Short mmCIF file of C-alpha atoms in Angstrom, two decimals:
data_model
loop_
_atom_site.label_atom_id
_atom_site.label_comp_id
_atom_site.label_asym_id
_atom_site.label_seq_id
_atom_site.Cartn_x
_atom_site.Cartn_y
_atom_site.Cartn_z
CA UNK T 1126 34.32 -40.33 -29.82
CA UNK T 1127 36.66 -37.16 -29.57
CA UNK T 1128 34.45 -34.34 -28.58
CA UNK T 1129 35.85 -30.44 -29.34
CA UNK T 1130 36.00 -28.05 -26.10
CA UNK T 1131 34.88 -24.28 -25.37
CA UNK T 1132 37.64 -21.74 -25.88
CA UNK T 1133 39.27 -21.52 -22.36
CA UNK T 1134 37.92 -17.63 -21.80
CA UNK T 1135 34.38 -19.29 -22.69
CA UNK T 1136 31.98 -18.67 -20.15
CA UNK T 1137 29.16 -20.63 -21.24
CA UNK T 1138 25.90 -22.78 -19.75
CA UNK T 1139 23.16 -25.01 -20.83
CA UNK T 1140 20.51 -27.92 -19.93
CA UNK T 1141 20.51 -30.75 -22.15
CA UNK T 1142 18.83 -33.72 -22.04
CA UNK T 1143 20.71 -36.68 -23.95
CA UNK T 1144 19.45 -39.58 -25.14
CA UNK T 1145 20.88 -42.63 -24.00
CA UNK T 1146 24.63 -43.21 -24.96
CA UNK T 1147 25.38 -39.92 -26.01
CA UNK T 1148 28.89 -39.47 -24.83
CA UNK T 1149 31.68 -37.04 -24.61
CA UNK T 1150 35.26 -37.80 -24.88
CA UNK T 1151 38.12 -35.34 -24.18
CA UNK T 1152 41.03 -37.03 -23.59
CA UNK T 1153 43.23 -33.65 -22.33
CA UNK T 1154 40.41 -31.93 -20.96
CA UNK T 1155 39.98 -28.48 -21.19
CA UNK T 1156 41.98 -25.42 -20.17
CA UNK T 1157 38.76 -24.29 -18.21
CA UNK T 1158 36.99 -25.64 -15.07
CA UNK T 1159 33.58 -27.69 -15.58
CA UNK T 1160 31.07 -28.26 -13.66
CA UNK T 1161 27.68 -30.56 -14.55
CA UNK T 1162 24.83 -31.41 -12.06
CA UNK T 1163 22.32 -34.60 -13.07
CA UNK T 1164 18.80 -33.48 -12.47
CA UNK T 1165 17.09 -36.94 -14.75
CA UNK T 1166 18.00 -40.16 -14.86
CA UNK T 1167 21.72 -41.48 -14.88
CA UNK T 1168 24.94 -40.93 -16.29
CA UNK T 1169 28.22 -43.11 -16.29
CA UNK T 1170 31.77 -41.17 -16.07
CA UNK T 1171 35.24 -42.34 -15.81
CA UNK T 1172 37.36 -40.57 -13.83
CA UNK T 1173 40.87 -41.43 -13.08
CA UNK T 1174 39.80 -45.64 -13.78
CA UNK T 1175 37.22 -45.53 -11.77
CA UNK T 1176 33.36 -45.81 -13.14
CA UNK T 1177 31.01 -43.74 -11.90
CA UNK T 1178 27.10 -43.85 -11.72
CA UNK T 1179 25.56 -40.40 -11.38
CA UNK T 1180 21.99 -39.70 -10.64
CA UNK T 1181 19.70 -36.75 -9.78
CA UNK T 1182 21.23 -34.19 -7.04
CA UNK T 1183 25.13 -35.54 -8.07
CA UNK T 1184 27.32 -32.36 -9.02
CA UNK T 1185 31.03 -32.93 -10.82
CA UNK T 1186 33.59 -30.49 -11.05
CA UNK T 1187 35.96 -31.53 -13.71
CA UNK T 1188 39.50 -29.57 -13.45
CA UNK T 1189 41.19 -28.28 -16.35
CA UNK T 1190 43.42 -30.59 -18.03
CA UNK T 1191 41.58 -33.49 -16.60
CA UNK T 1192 40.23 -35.93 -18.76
CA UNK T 1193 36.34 -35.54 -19.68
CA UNK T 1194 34.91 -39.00 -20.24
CA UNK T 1195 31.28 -39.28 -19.81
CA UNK T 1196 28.02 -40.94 -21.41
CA UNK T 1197 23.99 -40.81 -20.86
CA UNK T 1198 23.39 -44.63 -19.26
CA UNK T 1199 22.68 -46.84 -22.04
CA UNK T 1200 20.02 -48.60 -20.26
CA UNK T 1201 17.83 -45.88 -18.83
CA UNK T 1202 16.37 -42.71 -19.70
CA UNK T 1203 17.34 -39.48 -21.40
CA UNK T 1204 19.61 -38.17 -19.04
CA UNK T 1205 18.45 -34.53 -17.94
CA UNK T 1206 22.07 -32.03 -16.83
CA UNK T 1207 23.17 -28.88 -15.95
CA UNK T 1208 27.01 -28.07 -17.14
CA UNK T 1209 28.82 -24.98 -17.47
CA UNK T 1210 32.44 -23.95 -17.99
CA UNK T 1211 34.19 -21.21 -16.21
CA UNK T 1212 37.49 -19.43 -15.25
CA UNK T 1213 37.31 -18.78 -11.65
CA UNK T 1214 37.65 -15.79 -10.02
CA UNK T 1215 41.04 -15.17 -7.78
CA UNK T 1216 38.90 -16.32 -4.57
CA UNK T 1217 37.68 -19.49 -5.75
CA UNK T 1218 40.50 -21.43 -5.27
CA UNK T 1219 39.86 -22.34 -1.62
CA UNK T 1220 36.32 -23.35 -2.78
CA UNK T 1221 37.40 -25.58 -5.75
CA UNK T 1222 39.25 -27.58 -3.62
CA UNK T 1223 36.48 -30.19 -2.94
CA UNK T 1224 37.81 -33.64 -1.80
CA UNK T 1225 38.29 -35.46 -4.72
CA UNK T 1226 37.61 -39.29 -6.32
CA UNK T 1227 40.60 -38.86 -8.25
CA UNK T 1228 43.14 -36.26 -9.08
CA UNK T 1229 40.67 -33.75 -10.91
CA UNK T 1230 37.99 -34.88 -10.31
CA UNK T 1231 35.05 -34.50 -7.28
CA UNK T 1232 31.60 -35.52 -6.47
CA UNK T 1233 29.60 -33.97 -4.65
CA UNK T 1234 26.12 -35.10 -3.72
CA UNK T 1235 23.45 -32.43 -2.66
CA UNK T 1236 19.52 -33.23 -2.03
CA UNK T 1237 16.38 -31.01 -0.65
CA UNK T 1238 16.90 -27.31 -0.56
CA UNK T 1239 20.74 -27.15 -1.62
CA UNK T 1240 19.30 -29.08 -4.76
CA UNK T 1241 16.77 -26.80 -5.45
CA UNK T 1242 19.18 -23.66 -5.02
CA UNK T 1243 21.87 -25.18 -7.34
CA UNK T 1244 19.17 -25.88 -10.00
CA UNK T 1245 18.17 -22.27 -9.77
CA UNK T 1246 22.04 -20.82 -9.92
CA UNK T 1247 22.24 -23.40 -13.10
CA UNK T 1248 19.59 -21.44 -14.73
CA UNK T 1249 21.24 -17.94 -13.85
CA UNK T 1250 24.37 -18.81 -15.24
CA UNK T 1251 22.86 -19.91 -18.67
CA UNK T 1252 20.88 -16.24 -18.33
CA UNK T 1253 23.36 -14.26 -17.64
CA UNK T 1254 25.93 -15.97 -19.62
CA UNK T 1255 27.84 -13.16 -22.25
CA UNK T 1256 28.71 -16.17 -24.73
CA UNK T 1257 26.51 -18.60 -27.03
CA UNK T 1258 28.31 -21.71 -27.46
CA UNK T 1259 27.78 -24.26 -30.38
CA UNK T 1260 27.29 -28.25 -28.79
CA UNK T 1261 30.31 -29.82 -31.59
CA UNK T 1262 28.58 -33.20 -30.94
CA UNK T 1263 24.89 -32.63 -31.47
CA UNK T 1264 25.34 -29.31 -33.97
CA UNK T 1265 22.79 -26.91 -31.26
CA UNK T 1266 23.15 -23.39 -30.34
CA UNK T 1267 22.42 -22.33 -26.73
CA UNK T 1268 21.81 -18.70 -26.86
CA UNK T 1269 21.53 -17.61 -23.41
CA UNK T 1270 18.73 -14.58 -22.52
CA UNK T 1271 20.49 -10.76 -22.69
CA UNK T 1272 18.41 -9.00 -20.83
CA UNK T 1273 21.47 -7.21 -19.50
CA UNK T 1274 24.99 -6.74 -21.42
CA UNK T 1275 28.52 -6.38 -21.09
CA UNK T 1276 30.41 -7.18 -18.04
CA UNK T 1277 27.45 -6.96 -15.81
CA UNK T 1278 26.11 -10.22 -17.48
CA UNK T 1279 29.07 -11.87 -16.67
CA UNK T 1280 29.59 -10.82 -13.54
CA UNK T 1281 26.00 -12.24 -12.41
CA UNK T 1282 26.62 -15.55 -13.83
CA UNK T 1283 29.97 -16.20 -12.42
CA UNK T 1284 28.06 -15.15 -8.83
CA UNK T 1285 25.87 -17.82 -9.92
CA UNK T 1286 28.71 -20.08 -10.00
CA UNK T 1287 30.01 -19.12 -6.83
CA UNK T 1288 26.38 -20.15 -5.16
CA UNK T 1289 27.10 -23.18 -6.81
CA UNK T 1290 30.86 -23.87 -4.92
CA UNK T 1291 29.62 -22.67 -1.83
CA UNK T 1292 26.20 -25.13 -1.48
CA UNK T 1293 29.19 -27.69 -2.71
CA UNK T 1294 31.61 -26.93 0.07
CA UNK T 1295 28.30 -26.53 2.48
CA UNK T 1296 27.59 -30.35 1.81
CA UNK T 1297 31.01 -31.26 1.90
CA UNK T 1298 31.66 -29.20 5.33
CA UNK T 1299 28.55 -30.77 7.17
CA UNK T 1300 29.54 -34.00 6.16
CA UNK T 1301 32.68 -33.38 8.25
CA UNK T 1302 31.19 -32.38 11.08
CA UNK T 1303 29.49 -35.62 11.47
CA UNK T 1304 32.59 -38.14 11.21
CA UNK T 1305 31.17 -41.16 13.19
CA UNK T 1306 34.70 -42.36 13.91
CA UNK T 1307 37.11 -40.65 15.94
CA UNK T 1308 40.22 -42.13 14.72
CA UNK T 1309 39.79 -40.64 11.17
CA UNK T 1310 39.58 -37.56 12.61
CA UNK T 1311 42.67 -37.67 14.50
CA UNK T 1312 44.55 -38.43 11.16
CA UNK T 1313 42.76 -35.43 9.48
CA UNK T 1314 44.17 -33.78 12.27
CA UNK T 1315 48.25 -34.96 12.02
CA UNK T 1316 47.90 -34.36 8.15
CA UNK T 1317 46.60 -30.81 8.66
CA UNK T 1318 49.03 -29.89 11.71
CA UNK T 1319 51.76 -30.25 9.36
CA UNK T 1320 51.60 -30.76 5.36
CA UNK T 1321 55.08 -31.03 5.07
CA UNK T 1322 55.83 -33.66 7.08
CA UNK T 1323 56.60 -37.12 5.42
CA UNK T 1324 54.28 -40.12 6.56
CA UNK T 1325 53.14 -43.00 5.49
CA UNK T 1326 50.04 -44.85 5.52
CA UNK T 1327 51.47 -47.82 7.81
CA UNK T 1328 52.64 -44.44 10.53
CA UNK T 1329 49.46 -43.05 10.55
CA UNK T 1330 47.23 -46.39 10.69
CA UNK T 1331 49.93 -47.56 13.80
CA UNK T 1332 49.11 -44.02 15.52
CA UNK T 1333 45.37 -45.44 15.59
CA UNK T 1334 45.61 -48.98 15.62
CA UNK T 1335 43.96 -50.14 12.78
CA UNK T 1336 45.99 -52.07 9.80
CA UNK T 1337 47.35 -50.12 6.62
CA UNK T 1338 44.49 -51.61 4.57
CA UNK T 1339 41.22 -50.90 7.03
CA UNK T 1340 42.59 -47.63 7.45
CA UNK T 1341 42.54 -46.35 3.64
CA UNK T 1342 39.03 -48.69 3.26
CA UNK T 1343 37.73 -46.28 6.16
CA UNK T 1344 39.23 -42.92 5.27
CA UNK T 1345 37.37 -43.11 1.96
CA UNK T 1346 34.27 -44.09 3.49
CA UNK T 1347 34.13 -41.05 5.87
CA UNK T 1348 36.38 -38.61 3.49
CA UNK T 1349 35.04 -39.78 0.12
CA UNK T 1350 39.11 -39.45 -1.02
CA UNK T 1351 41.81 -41.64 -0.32
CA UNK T 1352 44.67 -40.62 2.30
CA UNK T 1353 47.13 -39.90 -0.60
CA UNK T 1354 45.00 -37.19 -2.29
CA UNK T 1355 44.12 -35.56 0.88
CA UNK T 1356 47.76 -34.97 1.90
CA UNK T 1357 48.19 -33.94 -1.45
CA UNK T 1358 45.62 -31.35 -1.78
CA UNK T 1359 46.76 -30.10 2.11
CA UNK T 1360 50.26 -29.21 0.75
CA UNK T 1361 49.14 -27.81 -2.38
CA UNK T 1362 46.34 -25.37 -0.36
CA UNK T 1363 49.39 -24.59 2.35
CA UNK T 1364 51.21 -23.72 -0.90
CA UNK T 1365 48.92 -21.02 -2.39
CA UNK T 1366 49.04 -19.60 0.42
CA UNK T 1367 52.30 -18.78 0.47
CA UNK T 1368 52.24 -17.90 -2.47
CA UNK T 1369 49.52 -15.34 -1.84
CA UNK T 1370 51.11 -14.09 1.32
CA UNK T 1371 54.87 -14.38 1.21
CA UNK T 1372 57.49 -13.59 -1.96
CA UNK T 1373 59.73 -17.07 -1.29
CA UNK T 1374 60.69 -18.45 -4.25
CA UNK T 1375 58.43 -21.41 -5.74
CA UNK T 1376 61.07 -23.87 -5.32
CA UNK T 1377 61.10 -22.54 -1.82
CA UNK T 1378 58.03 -23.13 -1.07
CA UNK T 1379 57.83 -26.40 -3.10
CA UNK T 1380 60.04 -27.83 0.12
CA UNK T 1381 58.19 -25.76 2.82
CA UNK T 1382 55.25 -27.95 1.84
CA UNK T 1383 56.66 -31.01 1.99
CA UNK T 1384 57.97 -31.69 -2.24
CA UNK T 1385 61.16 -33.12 -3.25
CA UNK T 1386 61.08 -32.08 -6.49
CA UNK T 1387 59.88 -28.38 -7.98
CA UNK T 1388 59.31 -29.94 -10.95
CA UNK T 1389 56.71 -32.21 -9.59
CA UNK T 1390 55.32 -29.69 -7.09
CA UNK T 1391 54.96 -27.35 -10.44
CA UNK T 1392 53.19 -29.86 -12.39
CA UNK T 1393 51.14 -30.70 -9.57
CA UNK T 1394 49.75 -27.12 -9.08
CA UNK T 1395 49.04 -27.30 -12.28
CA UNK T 1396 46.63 -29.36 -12.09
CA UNK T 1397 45.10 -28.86 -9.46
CA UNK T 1398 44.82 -24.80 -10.02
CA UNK T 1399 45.08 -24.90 -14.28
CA UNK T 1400 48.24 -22.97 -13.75
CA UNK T 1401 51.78 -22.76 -12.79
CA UNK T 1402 52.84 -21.60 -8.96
CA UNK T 1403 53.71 -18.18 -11.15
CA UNK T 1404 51.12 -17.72 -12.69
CA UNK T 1405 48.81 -18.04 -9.95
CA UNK T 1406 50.75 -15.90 -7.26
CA UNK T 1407 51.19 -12.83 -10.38
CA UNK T 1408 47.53 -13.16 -10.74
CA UNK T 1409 46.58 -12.80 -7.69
CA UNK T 1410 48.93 -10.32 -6.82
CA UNK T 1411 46.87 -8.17 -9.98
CA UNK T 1412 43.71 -9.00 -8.27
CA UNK T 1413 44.96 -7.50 -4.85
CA UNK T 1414 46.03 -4.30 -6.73
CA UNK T 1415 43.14 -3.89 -9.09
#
């Protein structure tokens, strides 16, 4: 089933719990960010060909044109989640960056207190939210609390949603810290010394003696994301900031980072940001001046 999506300036919240094989299908996305967090039973999503089993404590942050493809499990419970969709603010971007499952597309798993605190930002975002939003596939209004108005509202729920990206990149972070083998580290290491430079999976697996193969089986064990994306994501996160801090022409910059082709560096930004290299560095630049 097609599902319809928020406006892209929505900034909207809720907690739903589906009954099993309720699904949502939308096959361009949105033109905002989303992120969901399973707090009851399971829920299956497809990201990028892959099938995915979430269960309670697993938070997914859906970027915007990415495709939205998810169900309740058909064989378990109602399936109890969190969701909201949001433009970020101008200093998100670092945070939004989580290492990803596919192009889009991240998973991040968070238990105990960082579980708890996330549930509790959930519910501040669906107070303070300014907008009520209509759910196309079940025909519900969510009409969040207004016990205060106008932009203050707002700006409490998107700190809410901050909290969120930063007990995200917390998890993500520690995980890092604790990388049981050495050798992935040292090709963290050559990727992040220099974005720009082209190598290949057979250099980097020779530089610590493994084979091509039981060096991208490993990386994604201890990264969670395959070598590819990572060196992606590393030139496109050298690349916004030069954009922030320099006034080199995208294309420019595009090579500085490591991209052949503008084109493709453009539509790769994109994607991973929800706008073009201009857009991003002219708002920005309105942010620094506001």
């Amino acid at each position: 089933m097609y599902t319809e999506v928020p406006a892209a300036d929505l900034l909207c919240a809720g907690r739903f719990d589906e009954k099993p094989g309720f699904t949502v299908y939308r096959e361009h996305g949105a033109r905002n960010w989303m992120l969901s967090l399973t707090v009851s039973n399971t829920a299956d999503y497809w990201a990028g060909g892959q099938h995915l089993v979430t269960h309670p404590g697993d938070l997914v942050l859906i970027a915007p044109g990415t495709v939205q493809h998810y169900r309740a499990s058909p064989d378990g419970g109602p399936w109890g989640y969190w969701w909201a969709h949001f433009q970020p603010r101008a200093a998100w971007f670092s945070w939004l960056r989580l290492p990803e499952i596919s192009p889009g597309f991240s998973l991040t798993r968070l238990a105990g207190d960082r579980l708890a605190e996330a549930v509790a930002a959930f519910e501040r975002v669906h107070r303070n939210a300014m907008q009520s939003t209509m759910d196309v596939a079940e025909g519900r209004l969510i009409a969040p609390s207004r016990a205060l108005t106008g932009m203050f509202a707002t700006e409490l729920a998107l700190n809410a949603i901050e909290e969120i990206l930063l007990l995200a990149v917390g998890e993500h972070e520690q995980r890092k810290k604790h990388l049981p083998d050495p050798r992935i580290q040292c090709v963290l290491d050559r990727i992040v010394a220099d974005p720009s430079r082209q190598v290949t999976i057979e250099e980097l697996a020779r530089s610590v003696a493994l084979s091509p193969s039981r060096l991208s089986h490993l990386f994604r064990q201890e990264i969670g994301d395959s070598i590819v994306n990572v060196v992606l994501a590393t030139r496109l996160r050298k690349a916004a900031s030069l954009l922030e801090l320099s006034d080199r022409p995208v294309g420019r910059i595009a090579a500085d980072v490591g991209f052949s082709s503008p084109y493709y560096f453009s539509r790769q930004f994109r994607s991973r940001f929800g706008e073009s290299p201009s857009a991003y560095r002219a708002r920005v630049r309105r942010h620094e001046h506001a």
